[in-house]
mmCIF file of C-alpha atoms in Angstrom:
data_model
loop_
_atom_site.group_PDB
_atom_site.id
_atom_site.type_symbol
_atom_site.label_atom_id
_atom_site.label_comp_id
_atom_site.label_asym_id
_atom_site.label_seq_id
_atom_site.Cartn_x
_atom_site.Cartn_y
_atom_site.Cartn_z
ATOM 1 C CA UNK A 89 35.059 96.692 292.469
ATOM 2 C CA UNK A 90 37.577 97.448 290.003
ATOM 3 C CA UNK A 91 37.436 100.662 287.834
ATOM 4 C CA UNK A 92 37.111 100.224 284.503
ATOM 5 C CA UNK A 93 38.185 101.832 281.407
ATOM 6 C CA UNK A 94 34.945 102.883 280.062
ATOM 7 C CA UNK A 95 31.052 102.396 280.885
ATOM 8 C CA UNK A 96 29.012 99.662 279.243
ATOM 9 C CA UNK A 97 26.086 101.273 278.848
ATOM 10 C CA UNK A 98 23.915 101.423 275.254
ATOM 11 C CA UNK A 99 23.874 105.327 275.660
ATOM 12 C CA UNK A 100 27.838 104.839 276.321
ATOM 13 C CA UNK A 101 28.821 102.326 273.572
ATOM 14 C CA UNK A 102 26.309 104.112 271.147
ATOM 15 C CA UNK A 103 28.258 107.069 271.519
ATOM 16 C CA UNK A 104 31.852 105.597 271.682
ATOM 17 C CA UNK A 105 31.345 103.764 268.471
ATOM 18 C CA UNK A 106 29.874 106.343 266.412
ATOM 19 C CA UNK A 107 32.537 108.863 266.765
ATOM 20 C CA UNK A 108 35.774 108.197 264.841
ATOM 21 C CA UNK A 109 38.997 106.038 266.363
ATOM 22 C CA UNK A 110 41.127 108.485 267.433
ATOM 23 C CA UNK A 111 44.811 108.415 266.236
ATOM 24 C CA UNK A 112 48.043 107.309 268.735
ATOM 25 C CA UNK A 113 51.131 109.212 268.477
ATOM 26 C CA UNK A 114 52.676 107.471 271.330
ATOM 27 C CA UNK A 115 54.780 105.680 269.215
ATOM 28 C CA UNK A 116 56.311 109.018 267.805
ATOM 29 C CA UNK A 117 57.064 110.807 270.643
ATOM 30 C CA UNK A 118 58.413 107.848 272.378
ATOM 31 C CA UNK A 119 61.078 106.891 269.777
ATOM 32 C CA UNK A 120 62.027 110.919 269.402
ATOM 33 C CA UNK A 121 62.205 111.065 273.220
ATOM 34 C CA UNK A 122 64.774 108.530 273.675
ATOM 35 C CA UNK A 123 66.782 109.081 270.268
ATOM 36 C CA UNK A 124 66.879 112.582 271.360
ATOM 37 C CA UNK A 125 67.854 112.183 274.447
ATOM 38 C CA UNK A 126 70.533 109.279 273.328
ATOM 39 C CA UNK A 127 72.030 110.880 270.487
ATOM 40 C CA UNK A 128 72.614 114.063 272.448
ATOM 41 C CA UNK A 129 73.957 112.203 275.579
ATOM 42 C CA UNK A 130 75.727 110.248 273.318
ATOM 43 C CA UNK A 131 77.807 113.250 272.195
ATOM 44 C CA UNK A 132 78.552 114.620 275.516
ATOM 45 C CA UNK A 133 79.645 111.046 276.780
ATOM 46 C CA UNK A 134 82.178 110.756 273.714
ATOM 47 C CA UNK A 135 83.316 114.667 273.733
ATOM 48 C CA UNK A 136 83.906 114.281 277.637
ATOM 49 C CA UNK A 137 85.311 110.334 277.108
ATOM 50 C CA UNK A 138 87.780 112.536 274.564
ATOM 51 C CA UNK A 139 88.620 115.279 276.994
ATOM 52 C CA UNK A 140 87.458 118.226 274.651
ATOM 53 C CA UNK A 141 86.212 121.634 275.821
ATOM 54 C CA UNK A 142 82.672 122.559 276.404
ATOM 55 C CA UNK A 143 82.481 124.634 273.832
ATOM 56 C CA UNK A 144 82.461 121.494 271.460
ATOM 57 C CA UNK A 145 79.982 119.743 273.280
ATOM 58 C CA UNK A 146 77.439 122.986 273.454
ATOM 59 C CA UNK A 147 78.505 123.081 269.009
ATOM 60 C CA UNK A 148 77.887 119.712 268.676
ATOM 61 C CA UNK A 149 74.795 118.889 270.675
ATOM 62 C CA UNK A 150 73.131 122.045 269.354
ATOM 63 C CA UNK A 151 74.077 121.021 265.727
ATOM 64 C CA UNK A 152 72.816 117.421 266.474
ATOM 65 C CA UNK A 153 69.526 118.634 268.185
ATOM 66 C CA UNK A 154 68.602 120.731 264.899
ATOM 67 C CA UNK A 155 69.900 118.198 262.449
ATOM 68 C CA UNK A 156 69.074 114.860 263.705
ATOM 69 C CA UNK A 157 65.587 116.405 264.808
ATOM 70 C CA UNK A 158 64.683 117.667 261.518
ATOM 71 C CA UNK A 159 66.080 114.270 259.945
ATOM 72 C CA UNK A 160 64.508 111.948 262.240
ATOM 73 C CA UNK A 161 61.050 114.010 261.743
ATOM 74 C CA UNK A 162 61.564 113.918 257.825
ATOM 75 C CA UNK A 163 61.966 110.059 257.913
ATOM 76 C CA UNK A 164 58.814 109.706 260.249
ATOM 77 C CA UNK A 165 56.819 111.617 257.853
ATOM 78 C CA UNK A 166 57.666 109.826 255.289
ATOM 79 C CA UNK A 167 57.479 106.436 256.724
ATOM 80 C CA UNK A 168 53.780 107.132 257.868
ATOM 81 C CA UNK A 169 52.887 108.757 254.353
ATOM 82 C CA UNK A 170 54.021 105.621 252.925
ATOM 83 C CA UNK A 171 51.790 103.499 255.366
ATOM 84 C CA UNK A 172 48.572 105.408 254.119
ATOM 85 C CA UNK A 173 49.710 105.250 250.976
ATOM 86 C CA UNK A 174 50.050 101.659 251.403
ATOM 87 C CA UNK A 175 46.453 101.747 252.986
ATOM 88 C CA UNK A 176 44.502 103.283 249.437
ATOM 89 C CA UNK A 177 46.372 101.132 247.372
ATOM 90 C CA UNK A 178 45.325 97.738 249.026
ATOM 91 C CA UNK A 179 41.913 99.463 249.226
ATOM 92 C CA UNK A 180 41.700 100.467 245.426
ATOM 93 C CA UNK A 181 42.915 96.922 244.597
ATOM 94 C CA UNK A 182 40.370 95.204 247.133
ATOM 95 C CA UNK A 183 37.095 97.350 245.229
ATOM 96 C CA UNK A 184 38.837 96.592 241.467
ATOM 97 C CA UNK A 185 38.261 92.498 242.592
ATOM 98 C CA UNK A 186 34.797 93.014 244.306
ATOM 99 C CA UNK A 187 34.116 94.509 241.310
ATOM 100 C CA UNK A 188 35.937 91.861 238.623
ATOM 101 C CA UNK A 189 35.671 88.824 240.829
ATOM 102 C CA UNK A 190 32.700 89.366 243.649
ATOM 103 C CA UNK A 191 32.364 85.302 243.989
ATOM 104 C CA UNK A 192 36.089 84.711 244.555
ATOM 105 C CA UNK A 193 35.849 87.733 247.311
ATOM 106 C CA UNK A 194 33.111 86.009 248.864
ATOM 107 C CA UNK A 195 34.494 82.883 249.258
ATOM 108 C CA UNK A 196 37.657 84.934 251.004
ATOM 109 C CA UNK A 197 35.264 85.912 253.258
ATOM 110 C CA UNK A 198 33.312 83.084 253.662
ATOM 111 C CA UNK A 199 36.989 81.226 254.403
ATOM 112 C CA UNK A 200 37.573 83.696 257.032
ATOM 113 C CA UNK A 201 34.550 83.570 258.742
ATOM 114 C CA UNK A 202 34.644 79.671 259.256
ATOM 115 C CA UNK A 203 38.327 80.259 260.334
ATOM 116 C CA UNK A 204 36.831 82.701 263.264
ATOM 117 C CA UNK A 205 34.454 79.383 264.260
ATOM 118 C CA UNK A 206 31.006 80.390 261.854
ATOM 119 C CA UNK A 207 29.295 77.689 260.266
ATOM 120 C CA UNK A 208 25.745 76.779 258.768
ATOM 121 C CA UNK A 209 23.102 79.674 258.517
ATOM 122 C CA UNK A 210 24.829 81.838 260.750
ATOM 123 C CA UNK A 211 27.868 81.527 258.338
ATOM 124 C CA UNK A 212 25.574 82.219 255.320
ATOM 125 C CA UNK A 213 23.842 84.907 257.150
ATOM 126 C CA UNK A 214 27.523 87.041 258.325
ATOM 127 C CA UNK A 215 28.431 86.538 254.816
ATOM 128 C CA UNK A 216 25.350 88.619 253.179
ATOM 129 C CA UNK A 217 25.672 91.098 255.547
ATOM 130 C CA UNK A 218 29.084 91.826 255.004
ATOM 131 C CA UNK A 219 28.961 92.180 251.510
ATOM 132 C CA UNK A 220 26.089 93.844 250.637
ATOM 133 C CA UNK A 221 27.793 97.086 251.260
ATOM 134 C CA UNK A 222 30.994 97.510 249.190
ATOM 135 C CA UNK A 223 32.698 100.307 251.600
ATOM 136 C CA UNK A 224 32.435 97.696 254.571
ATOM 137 C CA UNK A 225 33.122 94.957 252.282
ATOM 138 C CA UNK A 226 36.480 96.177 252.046
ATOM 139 C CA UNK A 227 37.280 97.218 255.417
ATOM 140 C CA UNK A 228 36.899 93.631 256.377
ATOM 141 C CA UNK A 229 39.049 92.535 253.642
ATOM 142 C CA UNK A 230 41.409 94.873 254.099
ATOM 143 C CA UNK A 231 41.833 94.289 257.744
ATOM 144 C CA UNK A 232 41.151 90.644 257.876
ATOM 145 C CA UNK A 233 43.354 90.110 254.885
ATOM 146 C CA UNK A 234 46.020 92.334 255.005
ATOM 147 C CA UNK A 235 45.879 93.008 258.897
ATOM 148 C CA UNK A 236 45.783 96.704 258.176
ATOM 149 C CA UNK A 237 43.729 99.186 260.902
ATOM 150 C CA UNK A 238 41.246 101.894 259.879
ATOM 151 C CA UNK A 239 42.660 104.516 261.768
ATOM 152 C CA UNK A 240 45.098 106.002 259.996
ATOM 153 C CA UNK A 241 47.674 108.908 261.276
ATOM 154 C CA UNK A 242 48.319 112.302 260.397
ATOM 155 C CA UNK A 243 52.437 112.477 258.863
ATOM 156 C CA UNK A 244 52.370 115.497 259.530
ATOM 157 C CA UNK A 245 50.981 114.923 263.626
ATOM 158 C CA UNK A 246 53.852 112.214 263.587
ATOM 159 C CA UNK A 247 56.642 114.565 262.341
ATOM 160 C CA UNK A 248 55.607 117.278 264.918
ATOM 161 C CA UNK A 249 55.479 115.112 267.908
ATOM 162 C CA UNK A 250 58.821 113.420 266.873
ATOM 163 C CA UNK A 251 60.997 116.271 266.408
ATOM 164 C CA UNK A 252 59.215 118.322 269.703
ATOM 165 C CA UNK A 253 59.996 115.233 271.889
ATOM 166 C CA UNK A 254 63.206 114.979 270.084
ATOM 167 C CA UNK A 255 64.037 118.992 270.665
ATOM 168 C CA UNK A 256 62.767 118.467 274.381
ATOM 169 C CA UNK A 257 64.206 115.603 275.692
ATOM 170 C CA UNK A 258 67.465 116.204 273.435
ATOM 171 C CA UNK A 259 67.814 119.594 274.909
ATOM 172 C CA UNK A 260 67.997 118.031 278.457
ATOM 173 C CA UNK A 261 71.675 116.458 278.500
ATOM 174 C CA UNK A 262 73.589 120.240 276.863
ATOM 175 C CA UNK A 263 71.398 121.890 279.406
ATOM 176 C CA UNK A 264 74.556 122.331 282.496
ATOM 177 C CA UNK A 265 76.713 123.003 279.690
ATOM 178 C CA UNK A 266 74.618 125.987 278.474
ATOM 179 C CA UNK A 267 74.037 127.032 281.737
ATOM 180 C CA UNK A 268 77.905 127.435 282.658
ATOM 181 C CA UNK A 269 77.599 124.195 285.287
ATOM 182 C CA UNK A 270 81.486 123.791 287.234
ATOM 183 C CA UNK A 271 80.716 120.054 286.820
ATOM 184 C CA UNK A 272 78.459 119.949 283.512
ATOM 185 C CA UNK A 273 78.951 116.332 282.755
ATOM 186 C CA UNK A 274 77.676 114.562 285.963
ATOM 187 C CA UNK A 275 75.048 116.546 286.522
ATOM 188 C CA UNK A 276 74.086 115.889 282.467
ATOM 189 C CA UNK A 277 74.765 112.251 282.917
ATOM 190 C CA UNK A 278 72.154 112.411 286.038
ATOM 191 C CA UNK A 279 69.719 114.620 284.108
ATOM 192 C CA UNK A 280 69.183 112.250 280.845
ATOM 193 C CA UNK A 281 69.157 109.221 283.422
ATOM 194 C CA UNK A 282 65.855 110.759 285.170
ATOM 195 C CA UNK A 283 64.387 111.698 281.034
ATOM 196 C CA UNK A 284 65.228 107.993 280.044
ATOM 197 C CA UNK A 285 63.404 106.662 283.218
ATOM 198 C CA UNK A 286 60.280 109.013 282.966
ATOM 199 C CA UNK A 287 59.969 108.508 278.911
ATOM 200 C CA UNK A 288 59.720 104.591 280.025
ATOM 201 C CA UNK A 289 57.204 105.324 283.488
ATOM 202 C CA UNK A 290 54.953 107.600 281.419
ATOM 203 C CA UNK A 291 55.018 104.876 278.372
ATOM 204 C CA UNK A 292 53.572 102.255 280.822
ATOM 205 C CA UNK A 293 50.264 103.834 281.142
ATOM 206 C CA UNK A 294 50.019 102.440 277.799
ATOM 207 C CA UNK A 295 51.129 98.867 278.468
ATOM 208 C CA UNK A 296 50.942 95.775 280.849
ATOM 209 C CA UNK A 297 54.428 96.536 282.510
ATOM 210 C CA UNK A 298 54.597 98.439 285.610
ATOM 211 C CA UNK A 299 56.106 101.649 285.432
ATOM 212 C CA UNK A 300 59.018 101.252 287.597
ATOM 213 C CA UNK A 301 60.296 98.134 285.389
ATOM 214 C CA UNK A 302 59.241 100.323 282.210
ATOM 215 C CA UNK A 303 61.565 102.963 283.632
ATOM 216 C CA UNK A 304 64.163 100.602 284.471
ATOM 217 C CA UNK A 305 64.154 98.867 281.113
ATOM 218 C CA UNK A 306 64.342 102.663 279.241
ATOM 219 C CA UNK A 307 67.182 103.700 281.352
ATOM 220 C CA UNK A 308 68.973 100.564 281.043
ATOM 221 C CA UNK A 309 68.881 100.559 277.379
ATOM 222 C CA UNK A 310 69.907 104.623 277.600
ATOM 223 C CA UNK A 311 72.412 103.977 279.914
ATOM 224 C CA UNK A 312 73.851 101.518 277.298
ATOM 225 C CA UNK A 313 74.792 103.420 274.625
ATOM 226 C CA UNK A 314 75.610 106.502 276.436
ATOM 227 C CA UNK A 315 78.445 104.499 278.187
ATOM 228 C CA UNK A 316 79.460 103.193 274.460
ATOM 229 C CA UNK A 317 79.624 106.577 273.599
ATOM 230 C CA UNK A 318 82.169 107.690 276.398
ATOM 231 C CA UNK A 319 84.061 104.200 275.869
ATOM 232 C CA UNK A 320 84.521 104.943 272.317
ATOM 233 C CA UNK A 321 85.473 108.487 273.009
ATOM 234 C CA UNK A 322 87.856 107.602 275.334
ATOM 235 C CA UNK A 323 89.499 105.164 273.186
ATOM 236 C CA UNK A 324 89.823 107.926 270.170
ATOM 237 C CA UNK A 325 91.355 110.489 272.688
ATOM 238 C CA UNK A 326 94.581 107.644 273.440
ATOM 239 C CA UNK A 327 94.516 106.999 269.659
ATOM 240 C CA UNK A 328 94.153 110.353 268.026
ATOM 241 C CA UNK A 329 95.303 112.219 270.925
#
């Protein structure tokens, strides 16, 4: 018999559904994992491609880590302030029409309803129940309407778990360099190959792809613009050089 997620209980789904929707941060510390890990790669590639010292790549990549991680976790807190913002507005504006134009919101439910297969008195009946509470009035509106979740997330949660994973998986490819490695850039190149593929295996739990192909598909991607990094290094070294 398959396991499943969750039991299907009453006790169970009671008690699942009364507590609140907890917030994913997958998303945050997936993107600062691999633009971490990329930009900081991408650096070594190009200062090796360019046949510069160490020194420059342990300057740069530490500079870049710091930086870039403080950017990139400015930007997400932003972006996900903007989002809730975005969320009370359409909210404010739903309850200013229940309360101006209450028939022209119930016939935007009553539309939606019939669009989801209601009809007749059980139509009717969906509709009265929704709106006879204001609050869940314009949850459904608001989600039905706008296609915009409850759940909202924490900008500052989403900052902090981008610029950690960012920091983390960032750190990984100046690591041999720091350390004093004879042959820094191989073993760096291996090193952010292995953080690429276990970002995308540990972001399969989360989807329908198996985690080998998830892995694959991260390092492939990785793998891409660290060798455009080294190209283009390269090709500045003959230039400039």
């Amino acid at each position: 018999m398959t396991e499943l997620e969750h039991q299907h209980t009453p006790e169970a789904i009671a008690q699942r559904l009364s507590g609140p929707v907890p917030s994913s941060y997958l998303r945050d510390w997936v993107l600062g994992g691999i633009d971490g890990a990329i930009t900081t790669f991408a650096i070594v590639a190009g200062v090796a491609g360019a046949g510069l010292p160490n020194s420059v790549v342990i300057i740069l990549g530490i500079a870049n880590l710091i930086a870039d991680g403080i950017s990139m976790a400015a930007g997400n807190f932003s972006g996900v302030k903007a989002e809730n913002d975005q969320y009370r507005k359409i909210c404010e504006m739903e309850r200013r029409h229940i309360g101006a134009a209450p028939e022209g919101e119930r016939a935007e439910v009553r539309q939606i309803l019939q669009n989801k297969g209601f009809s007749g008195a059980d139509l009717d009946h969906a509709v009265a129940t929704l709106t006879a509470n204001d609050e869940r009035w314009i949850d459904f509106m608001v989600a039905e309407e706008f296609g915009l979740a409850k759940t909202r997330r924490s900008p500052r949660e989403a900052a902090v778990a981008t610029f950690v994973a960012f920091v983390v998986c960032g750190a990984v490819p100046l690591t041999p360099y720091l350390i004093g490695l004879g042959s820094s850039f191989p073993v760096a190149a291996v090193a952010t190959g292995v953080v690429f593929f276990g970002i995308g295996a540990a972001k399969s739990r989360w989807s329908m792809v198996r985690w080998w192909a998830s892995g694959a598909e991260t390092l492939a991607i990785g793998a891409t613009a660290a060798a455009a990094a080294y190209v283009i290094g390269a090709l500045l070294e003959r230039i400039v050089g």
